PDB file of C-alpha atoms in Angstrom:
ATOM      1  CA  UNK Q  14     118.136   9.741-256.769  1.00  0.00           C
ATOM      2  CA  UNK Q  15     114.730   9.269-255.694  1.00  0.00           C
ATOM      3  CA  UNK Q  16     113.884   8.723-252.609  1.00  0.00           C
ATOM      4  CA  UNK Q  17     111.082   5.529-250.740  1.00  0.00           C
ATOM      5  CA  UNK Q  18     109.790   6.607-247.938  1.00  0.00           C
ATOM      6  CA  UNK Q  19     110.363   4.378-244.726  1.00  0.00           C
ATOM      7  CA  UNK Q  20     107.724   2.088-243.102  1.00  0.00           C
ATOM      8  CA  UNK Q  21     106.682   3.292-239.788  1.00  0.00           C
ATOM      9  CA  UNK Q  22     105.229   1.689-236.477  1.00  0.00           C
ATOM     10  CA  UNK Q  23     103.808   3.785-233.280  1.00  0.00           C
ATOM     11  CA  UNK Q  24     104.263   1.163-231.469  1.00  0.00           C
ATOM     12  CA  UNK Q  25     107.552  -0.546-230.217  1.00  0.00           C
ATOM     13  CA  UNK Q  26     107.089  -4.654-230.366  1.00  0.00           C
ATOM     14  CA  UNK Q  27     110.588  -5.770-228.918  1.00  0.00           C
ATOM     15  CA  UNK Q  28     109.455 -10.020-230.853  1.00  0.00           C
ATOM     16  CA  UNK Q  29     108.479  -8.209-233.854  1.00  0.00           C
ATOM     17  CA  UNK Q  30     111.586  -6.466-234.233  1.00  0.00           C
ATOM     18  CA  UNK Q  31     113.934  -8.751-233.204  1.00  0.00           C
ATOM     19  CA  UNK Q  32     111.790 -11.230-235.931  1.00  0.00           C
ATOM     20  CA  UNK Q  33     111.978  -8.861-239.320  1.00  0.00           C
ATOM     21  CA  UNK Q  34     114.082  -6.294-238.370  1.00  0.00           C
ATOM     22  CA  UNK Q  35     117.128  -6.880-235.927  1.00  0.00           C
ATOM     23  CA  UNK Q  36     120.041  -6.838-239.086  1.00  0.00           C
ATOM     24  CA  UNK Q  37     117.425  -6.612-242.012  1.00  0.00           C
ATOM     25  CA  UNK Q  38     115.768  -3.485-242.720  1.00  0.00           C
ATOM     26  CA  UNK Q  39     115.501  -0.097-240.814  1.00  0.00           C
ATOM     27  CA  UNK Q  40     112.134   0.615-239.009  1.00  0.00           C
ATOM     28  CA  UNK Q  41     110.632   4.477-238.174  1.00  0.00           C
ATOM     29  CA  UNK Q  42     108.881   4.550-234.308  1.00  0.00           C
ATOM     30  CA  UNK Q  43     106.564   7.142-234.288  1.00  0.00           C
ATOM     31  CA  UNK Q  44     106.274   9.052-230.399  1.00  0.00           C
ATOM     32  CA  UNK Q  45     108.489   6.199-228.799  1.00  0.00           C
ATOM     33  CA  UNK Q  46     111.197   8.248-227.812  1.00  0.00           C
ATOM     34  CA  UNK Q  47     110.381   7.671-224.160  1.00  0.00           C
ATOM     35  CA  UNK Q  48     110.636   3.919-224.104  1.00  0.00           C
ATOM     36  CA  UNK Q  49     114.668   4.190-225.048  1.00  0.00           C
ATOM     37  CA  UNK Q  50     115.213   8.285-222.906  1.00  0.00           C
ATOM     38  CA  UNK Q  51     113.120   9.440-220.592  1.00  0.00           C
ATOM     39  CA  UNK Q  52     112.911  12.408-219.784  1.00  0.00           C
ATOM     40  CA  UNK Q  53     114.187  13.554-223.157  1.00  0.00           C
ATOM     41  CA  UNK Q  54     116.694  16.621-223.567  1.00  0.00           C
ATOM     42  CA  UNK Q  55     116.285  19.956-223.574  1.00  0.00           C
ATOM     43  CA  UNK Q  56     118.516  23.260-225.141  1.00  0.00           C
ATOM     44  CA  UNK Q  57     119.446  24.430-221.798  1.00  0.00           C
ATOM     45  CA  UNK Q  58     120.898  20.964-220.631  1.00  0.00           C
ATOM     46  CA  UNK Q  59     122.828  21.034-224.288  1.00  0.00           C
ATOM     47  CA  UNK Q  60     124.064  24.541-224.114  1.00  0.00           C
ATOM     48  CA  UNK Q  61     125.513  23.588-220.514  1.00  0.00           C
ATOM     49  CA  UNK Q  62     126.573  20.352-221.212  1.00  0.00           C
ATOM     50  CA  UNK Q  63     128.569  22.741-224.382  1.00  0.00           C
ATOM     51  CA  UNK Q  64     130.112  25.020-221.502  1.00  0.00           C
ATOM     52  CA  UNK Q  65     131.264  22.189-220.505  1.00  0.00           C
ATOM     53  CA  UNK Q  66     133.298  20.806-223.040  1.00  0.00           C
ATOM     54  CA  UNK Q  67     134.733  24.544-224.227  1.00  0.00           C
ATOM     55  CA  UNK Q  68     137.942  23.963-225.265  1.00  0.00           C
ATOM     56  CA  UNK Q  69     138.525  20.395-224.765  1.00  0.00           C
ATOM     57  CA  UNK Q  70     139.041  17.505-227.104  1.00  0.00           C
ATOM     58  CA  UNK Q  71     137.025  15.098-224.245  1.00  0.00           C
ATOM     59  CA  UNK Q  72     136.193  15.736-220.982  1.00  0.00           C
ATOM     60  CA  UNK Q  73     138.805  15.166-218.589  1.00  0.00           C
ATOM     61  CA  UNK Q  74     138.557  11.907-216.405  1.00  0.00           C
ATOM     62  CA  UNK Q  75     135.897  10.611-219.348  1.00  0.00           C
ATOM     63  CA  UNK Q  76     135.545   8.163-222.661  1.00  0.00           C
ATOM     64  CA  UNK Q  77     133.861  10.605-224.360  1.00  0.00           C
ATOM     65  CA  UNK Q  78     135.347  11.897-227.731  1.00  0.00           C
ATOM     66  CA  UNK Q  79     134.569  14.943-228.475  1.00  0.00           C
ATOM     67  CA  UNK Q  80     133.910  16.411-232.356  1.00  0.00           C
ATOM     68  CA  UNK Q  81     133.081  19.883-233.735  1.00  0.00           C
ATOM     69  CA  UNK Q  82     132.830  21.388-237.158  1.00  0.00           C
ATOM     70  CA  UNK Q  83     135.137  24.835-236.400  1.00  0.00           C
ATOM     71  CA  UNK Q  84     131.973  26.917-237.756  1.00  0.00           C
ATOM     72  CA  UNK Q  85     129.749  25.903-235.177  1.00  0.00           C
ATOM     73  CA  UNK Q  86     127.487  23.730-237.078  1.00  0.00           C
ATOM     74  CA  UNK Q  87     128.027  20.328-235.727  1.00  0.00           C
ATOM     75  CA  UNK Q  88     128.702  19.227-232.119  1.00  0.00           C
ATOM     76  CA  UNK Q  89     129.307  15.260-232.563  1.00  0.00           C
ATOM     77  CA  UNK Q  90     129.869  13.240-228.801  1.00  0.00           C
ATOM     78  CA  UNK Q  91     130.726   9.433-229.304  1.00  0.00           C
ATOM     79  CA  UNK Q  92     130.157   7.056-225.731  1.00  0.00           C
ATOM     80  CA  UNK Q  93     128.216  10.572-224.104  1.00  0.00           C
ATOM     81  CA  UNK Q  94     127.323   8.101-221.877  1.00  0.00           C
ATOM     82  CA  UNK Q  95     130.389   8.587-220.109  1.00  0.00           C
ATOM     83  CA  UNK Q  96     130.072  12.115-219.093  1.00  0.00           C
ATOM     84  CA  UNK Q  97     125.468  12.712-219.137  1.00  0.00           C
ATOM     85  CA  UNK Q  98     124.720  10.463-216.591  1.00  0.00           C
ATOM     86  CA  UNK Q  99     121.300  10.276-217.593  1.00  0.00           C
ATOM     87  CA  UNK Q 100     122.331   8.496-220.831  1.00  0.00           C
ATOM     88  CA  UNK Q 101     124.397   6.424-219.198  1.00  0.00           C
ATOM     89  CA  UNK Q 102     121.175   5.250-216.919  1.00  0.00           C
ATOM     90  CA  UNK Q 103     119.485   5.267-220.519  1.00  0.00           C
ATOM     91  CA  UNK Q 104     122.225   3.015-221.757  1.00  0.00           C
ATOM     92  CA  UNK Q 105     121.308   0.436-218.787  1.00  0.00           C
ATOM     93  CA  UNK Q 106     117.995  -0.417-219.411  1.00  0.00           C
ATOM     94  CA  UNK Q 107     118.225  -0.590-222.865  1.00  0.00           C
ATOM     95  CA  UNK Q 108     121.162  -3.008-221.937  1.00  0.00           C
ATOM     96  CA  UNK Q 109     118.400  -4.963-220.017  1.00  0.00           C
ATOM     97  CA  UNK Q 110     115.185  -4.379-222.647  1.00  0.00           C
ATOM     98  CA  UNK Q 111     117.462  -5.910-225.702  1.00  0.00           C
ATOM     99  CA  UNK Q 112     119.568  -8.629-223.552  1.00  0.00           C
ATOM    100  CA  UNK Q 113     122.299  -6.846-224.514  1.00  0.00           C
ATOM    101  CA  UNK Q 114     125.693  -6.951-222.488  1.00  0.00           C
ATOM    102  CA  UNK Q 115     126.193  -3.566-223.158  1.00  0.00           C
ATOM    103  CA  UNK Q 116     124.975  -0.092-224.713  1.00  0.00           C
ATOM    104  CA  UNK Q 117     126.837   3.142-226.044  1.00  0.00           C
ATOM    105  CA  UNK Q 118     125.349   6.825-226.354  1.00  0.00           C
ATOM    106  CA  UNK Q 119     126.604   9.442-229.156  1.00  0.00           C
ATOM    107  CA  UNK Q 120     125.472  12.531-228.912  1.00  0.00           C
ATOM    108  CA  UNK Q 121     124.836  14.665-231.720  1.00  0.00           C
ATOM    109  CA  UNK Q 122     123.903  18.592-231.873  1.00  0.00           C
ATOM    110  CA  UNK Q 123     123.755  20.503-234.917  1.00  0.00           C
ATOM    111  CA  UNK Q 124     122.703  24.101-235.597  1.00  0.00           C
ATOM    112  CA  UNK Q 125     122.072  24.967-239.321  1.00  0.00           C
ATOM    113  CA  UNK Q 126     119.883  23.496-241.978  1.00  0.00           C
ATOM    114  CA  UNK Q 127     121.266  20.699-244.029  1.00  0.00           C
ATOM    115  CA  UNK Q 128     123.855  20.351-240.971  1.00  0.00           C
ATOM    116  CA  UNK Q 129     125.474  16.517-240.174  1.00  0.00           C
ATOM    117  CA  UNK Q 130     128.229  14.379-240.078  1.00  0.00           C
ATOM    118  CA  UNK Q 131     128.042  12.852-243.501  1.00  0.00           C
ATOM    119  CA  UNK Q 132     126.769   9.594-245.479  1.00  0.00           C
ATOM    120  CA  UNK Q 133     128.377   6.653-243.427  1.00  0.00           C
ATOM    121  CA  UNK Q 134     128.036   3.207-242.603  1.00  0.00           C
ATOM    122  CA  UNK Q 135     129.098   1.616-239.131  1.00  0.00           C
ATOM    123  CA  UNK Q 136     129.699  -2.299-236.952  1.00  0.00           C
ATOM    124  CA  UNK Q 137     126.877  -1.185-235.142  1.00  0.00           C
ATOM    125  CA  UNK Q 138     123.279  -1.555-234.907  1.00  0.00           C
ATOM    126  CA  UNK Q 139     121.971   2.376-234.188  1.00  0.00           C
ATOM    127  CA  UNK Q 140     118.830   3.522-232.713  1.00  0.00           C
ATOM    128  CA  UNK Q 141     118.501   7.424-233.472  1.00  0.00           C
ATOM    129  CA  UNK Q 142     115.951   9.583-230.705  1.00  0.00           C
ATOM    130  CA  UNK Q 143     115.162  12.633-232.170  1.00  0.00           C
ATOM    131  CA  UNK Q 144     115.123  15.121-229.320  1.00  0.00           C
ATOM    132  CA  UNK Q 145     115.025  18.741-230.496  1.00  0.00           C
ATOM    133  CA  UNK Q 146     114.404  20.177-233.799  1.00  0.00           C
ATOM    134  CA  UNK Q 147     114.110  17.916-236.880  1.00  0.00           C
ATOM    135  CA  UNK Q 148     115.893  15.665-239.044  1.00  0.00           C
ATOM    136  CA  UNK Q 149     115.478  13.985-242.163  1.00  0.00           C
ATOM    137  CA  UNK Q 150     117.441  10.655-243.276  1.00  0.00           C
ATOM    138  CA  UNK Q 151     117.908   9.247-245.826  1.00  0.00           C
ATOM    139  CA  UNK Q 152     119.108   5.461-245.703  1.00  0.00           C
ATOM    140  CA  UNK Q 153     120.209   2.177-247.053  1.00  0.00           C
ATOM    141  CA  UNK Q 154     120.186  -1.630-246.183  1.00  0.00           C
ATOM    142  CA  UNK Q 155     122.879  -3.843-245.086  1.00  0.00           C
ATOM    143  CA  UNK Q 156     123.551  -4.636-248.570  1.00  0.00           C
ATOM    144  CA  UNK Q 157     124.694  -2.055-249.994  1.00  0.00           C
ATOM    145  CA  UNK Q 158     127.147  -2.195-248.173  1.00  0.00           C
ATOM    146  CA  UNK Q 159     129.908  -4.796-250.679  1.00  0.00           C
ATOM    147  CA  UNK Q 160     130.679  -7.691-248.413  1.00  0.00           C
ATOM    148  CA  UNK Q 161     134.752  -6.426-248.484  1.00  0.00           C
ATOM    149  CA  UNK Q 162     133.574  -3.197-247.116  1.00  0.00           C
ATOM    150  CA  UNK Q 163     131.411  -4.757-244.228  1.00  0.00           C
ATOM    151  CA  UNK Q 164     135.039  -6.996-243.410  1.00  0.00           C
ATOM    152  CA  UNK Q 165     137.448  -3.950-243.417  1.00  0.00           C
ATOM    153  CA  UNK Q 166     134.928  -2.512-241.002  1.00  0.00           C
ATOM    154  CA  UNK Q 167     134.437  -5.168-238.929  1.00  0.00           C
ATOM    155  CA  UNK Q 168     138.523  -5.732-238.823  1.00  0.00           C
ATOM    156  CA  UNK Q 169     139.367  -1.986-237.860  1.00  0.00           C
ATOM    157  CA  UNK Q 170     141.644  -2.259-241.059  1.00  0.00           C
ATOM    158  CA  UNK Q 171     143.937   0.774-240.000  1.00  0.00           C
ATOM    159  CA  UNK Q 172     143.747   3.784-241.876  1.00  0.00           C
ATOM    160  CA  UNK Q 173     139.655   2.378-242.914  1.00  0.00           C
ATOM    161  CA  UNK Q 174     137.078   5.634-243.245  1.00  0.00           C
ATOM    162  CA  UNK Q 175     133.824   3.915-243.455  1.00  0.00           C
ATOM    163  CA  UNK Q 176     132.335   6.484-245.480  1.00  0.00           C
ATOM    164  CA  UNK Q 177     129.341   5.525-246.919  1.00  0.00           C
ATOM    165  CA  UNK Q 178     127.264   4.877-250.491  1.00  0.00           C
ATOM    166  CA  UNK Q 179     123.596   5.144-250.924  1.00  0.00           C
ATOM    167  CA  UNK Q 180     121.338   3.306-253.155  1.00  0.00           C
ATOM    168  CA  UNK Q 181     119.687   4.831-256.412  1.00  0.00           C
ATOM    169  CA  UNK Q 182     116.791   4.712-254.382  1.00  0.00           C
ATOM    170  CA  UNK Q 183     117.027   5.467-250.362  1.00  0.00           C
ATOM    171  CA  UNK Q 184     114.254   5.549-247.856  1.00  0.00           C
ATOM    172  CA  UNK Q 185     113.518   8.585-246.661  1.00  0.00           C
ATOM    173  CA  UNK Q 186     112.185   9.540-243.326  1.00  0.00           C
ATOM    174  CA  UNK Q 187     111.492  12.247-241.221  1.00  0.00           C
ATOM    175  CA  UNK Q 188     112.426  12.318-237.578  1.00  0.00           C
ATOM    176  CA  UNK Q 189     110.752  14.945-235.246  1.00  0.00           C
ATOM    177  CA  UNK Q 190     111.627  14.930-231.348  1.00  0.00           C
ATOM    178  CA  UNK Q 191     110.326  11.702-229.894  1.00  0.00           C
ATOM    179  CA  UNK Q 192     110.612   9.484-232.799  1.00  0.00           C
ATOM    180  CA  UNK Q 193     113.110   6.488-232.942  1.00  0.00           C
ATOM    181  CA  UNK Q 194     114.888   5.569-236.100  1.00  0.00           C
ATOM    182  CA  UNK Q 195     116.606   2.105-236.044  1.00  0.00           C
ATOM    183  CA  UNK Q 196     119.619   1.422-238.559  1.00  0.00           C
ATOM    184  CA  UNK Q 197     120.986  -1.424-239.052  1.00  0.00           C
ATOM    185  CA  UNK Q 198     124.808  -2.321-238.988  1.00  0.00           C
ATOM    186  CA  UNK Q 199     126.324  -1.852-242.031  1.00  0.00           C
ATOM    187  CA  UNK Q 200     123.734   0.098-243.313  1.00  0.00           C
ATOM    188  CA  UNK Q 201     124.694   3.092-245.333  1.00  0.00           C
ATOM    189  CA  UNK Q 202     122.633   6.837-244.079  1.00  0.00           C
ATOM    190  CA  UNK Q 203     123.396  10.184-244.091  1.00  0.00           C
ATOM    191  CA  UNK Q 204     121.284  12.536-241.443  1.00  0.00           C
ATOM    192  CA  UNK Q 205     120.984  16.395-242.123  1.00  0.00           C
ATOM    193  CA  UNK Q 206     118.999  18.980-239.650  1.00  0.00           C
ATOM    194  CA  UNK Q 207     115.470  19.884-241.544  1.00  0.00           C
ATOM    195  CA  UNK Q 208     114.409  22.877-243.361  1.00  0.00           C
ATOM    196  CA  UNK Q 209     113.637  25.120-240.101  1.00  0.00           C
ATOM    197  CA  UNK Q 210     117.067  25.533-239.424  1.00  0.00           C
ATOM    198  CA  UNK Q 211     116.317  26.023-235.298  1.00  0.00           C
ATOM    199  CA  UNK Q 212     118.881  23.099-234.443  1.00  0.00           C
ATOM    200  CA  UNK Q 213     118.882  19.258-233.926  1.00  0.00           C
ATOM    201  CA  UNK Q 214     119.801  17.189-230.901  1.00  0.00           C
ATOM    202  CA  UNK Q 215     119.258  13.388-231.047  1.00  0.00           C
ATOM    203  CA  UNK Q 216     120.745  10.406-229.269  1.00  0.00           C
ATOM    204  CA  UNK Q 217     121.944   7.602-230.547  1.00  0.00           C
ATOM    205  CA  UNK Q 218     122.044   4.598-228.467  1.00  0.00           C
ATOM    206  CA  UNK Q 219     124.333   1.616-230.337  1.00  0.00           C
ATOM    207  CA  UNK Q 220     125.528  -2.196-230.149  1.00  0.00           C
ATOM    208  CA  UNK Q 221     128.235  -2.696-231.583  1.00  0.00           C
ATOM    209  CA  UNK Q 222     128.960  -6.136-233.213  1.00  0.00           C
ATOM    210  CA  UNK Q 223     131.030  -8.938-232.320  1.00  0.00           C
ATOM    211  CA  UNK Q 224     132.961 -11.269-234.264  1.00  0.00           C
ATOM    212  CA  UNK Q 225     134.111 -14.277-233.665  1.00  0.00           C
ATOM    213  CA  UNK Q 226     137.669 -13.573-234.297  1.00  0.00           C
ATOM    214  CA  UNK Q 227     137.341 -10.761-231.691  1.00  0.00           C
ATOM    215  CA  UNK Q 228     135.360 -12.744-229.568  1.00  0.00           C
ATOM    216  CA  UNK Q 229     137.375 -15.865-228.999  1.00  0.00           C
ATOM    217  CA  UNK Q 230     140.748 -15.213-231.085  1.00  0.00           C
ATOM    218  CA  UNK Q 231     142.402 -14.572-227.832  1.00  0.00           C
ATOM    219  CA  UNK Q 232     141.380 -17.752-225.886  1.00  0.00           C
ATOM    220  CA  UNK Q 233     142.111 -19.675-228.618  1.00  0.00           C
ATOM    221  CA  UNK Q 234     145.111 -18.869-228.573  1.00  0.00           C
ATOM    222  CA  UNK Q 235     145.830 -19.561-225.290  1.00  0.00           C
ATOM    223  CA  UNK Q 236     143.839 -23.059-225.619  1.00  0.00           C
ATOM    224  CA  UNK Q 237     146.347 -23.974-228.214  1.00  0.00           C
ATOM    225  CA  UNK Q 238     149.223 -23.601-226.396  1.00  0.00           C
ATOM    226  CA  UNK Q 239     148.178 -25.916-224.085  1.00  0.00           C
ATOM    227  CA  UNK Q 240     147.439 -28.525-226.578  1.00  0.00           C
ATOM    228  CA  UNK Q 241     150.664 -30.212-226.728  1.00  0.00           C
ATOM    229  CA  UNK Q 242     150.279 -30.451-230.726  1.00  0.00           C
ATOM    230  CA  UNK Q 243     150.799 -27.040-231.195  1.00  0.00           C
ATOM    231  CA  UNK Q 244     153.108 -26.295-228.522  1.00  0.00           C
ATOM    232  CA  UNK Q 245     156.588 -29.027-229.335  1.00  0.00           C
ATOM    233  CA  UNK Q 246     158.942 -29.126-231.381  1.00  0.00           C
ATOM    234  CA  UNK Q 247     157.425 -29.991-235.120  1.00  0.00           C
ATOM    235  CA  UNK Q 248     158.791 -32.430-236.667  1.00  0.00           C
ATOM    236  CA  UNK Q 249     161.182 -32.614-239.875  1.00  0.00           C
ATOM    237  CA  UNK Q 250     159.331 -33.154-242.241  1.00  0.00           C
ATOM    238  CA  UNK Q 251     155.341 -33.654-242.515  1.00  0.00           C
ATOM    239  CA  UNK Q 252     153.690 -31.973-239.757  1.00  0.00           C
ATOM    240  CA  UNK Q 253     151.111 -34.643-237.923  1.00  0.00           C
ATOM    241  CA  UNK Q 254     147.779 -32.694-239.526  1.00  0.00           C
ATOM    242  CA  UNK Q 255     145.611 -35.379-238.156  1.00  0.00           C
ATOM    243  CA  UNK Q 256     147.074 -34.258-234.451  1.00  0.00           C
ATOM    244  CA  UNK Q 257     146.631 -30.810-235.211  1.00  0.00           C
ATOM    245  CA  UNK Q 258     143.363 -31.010-236.429  1.00  0.00           C
ATOM    246  CA  UNK Q 259     142.075 -32.702-233.473  1.00  0.00           C
ATOM    247  CA  UNK Q 260     143.453 -30.502-230.982  1.00  0.00           C
ATOM    248  CA  UNK Q 261     142.675 -27.361-232.624  1.00  0.00           C
ATOM    249  CA  UNK Q 262     138.751 -28.811-232.575  1.00  0.00           C
ATOM    250  CA  UNK Q 263     139.770 -29.954-228.585  1.00  0.00           C
ATOM    251  CA  UNK Q 264     140.572 -25.789-228.425  1.00  0.00           C
ATOM    252  CA  UNK Q 265     137.433 -24.573-230.498  1.00  0.00           C
ATOM    253  CA  UNK Q 266     134.664 -26.553-228.745  1.00  0.00           C
ATOM    254  CA  UNK Q 267     136.586 -25.493-225.194  1.00  0.00           C
ATOM    255  CA  UNK Q 268     136.070 -21.502-226.212  1.00  0.00           C
ATOM    256  CA  UNK Q 269     133.037 -21.475-227.902  1.00  0.00           C
ATOM    257  CA  UNK Q 270     130.716 -24.160-225.831  1.00  0.00           C
ATOM    258  CA  UNK Q 271     128.421 -21.991-224.235  1.00  0.00           C
ATOM    259  CA  UNK Q 272     127.725 -23.404-220.401  1.00  0.00           C
ATOM    260  CA  UNK Q 273     123.953 -24.438-220.315  1.00  0.00           C
ATOM    261  CA  UNK Q 274     121.668 -21.619-217.907  1.00  0.00           C
TER     262      UNK Q 274
END
């Protein structure tokens, strides 16, 4: 496997990002971490948090999910904004900045050279903000994940494991404190702790993708239940296809039309 260096920038430009990178290709911003999270998390913060989590699969009363490697090399906290107020505040600010309806945060802590959670892909757009230590990333593009696997991820097929498959020449990036790496949804990626092995802390801020099925199917079914062509008993023989289609179009317009501001 050969690698290419991932493109870098030293200035965060939101318009340029949406125009050239959003859901297309990754980018690495050097030193832009404070735009996403400030002040940064320090080792005393992490160690206090780890003591609070000892012996629990999740922090009581929160939606955060805690995963640990038995050998202590990896701690991964999904939905960490529910248990760390500073991450909740950062998520609120990023929601406004990017124009999203929500933002979530995952916390990754590794201890040991090469430690990581493995190659995978997500149905979210992720912004990895390096806090402490260093991390080496190998990254592909969204098209490196086959459409059928993208479909399975979006539909969250039961038992589906979204392991990633890097291309023969993935992009490579070295993250240090203050760096931010954008990972488009569906792009396979793998991050491992750097060679110094002194520990790594990073936070991934994410926007989960929505599909038309997840957004509109239930409202559409509700709207169709108000259409006589769809709730009345079907006649014997051929159904009134034209009437069903007209009613379907009305119901679809009703649930997908966005009111003008």
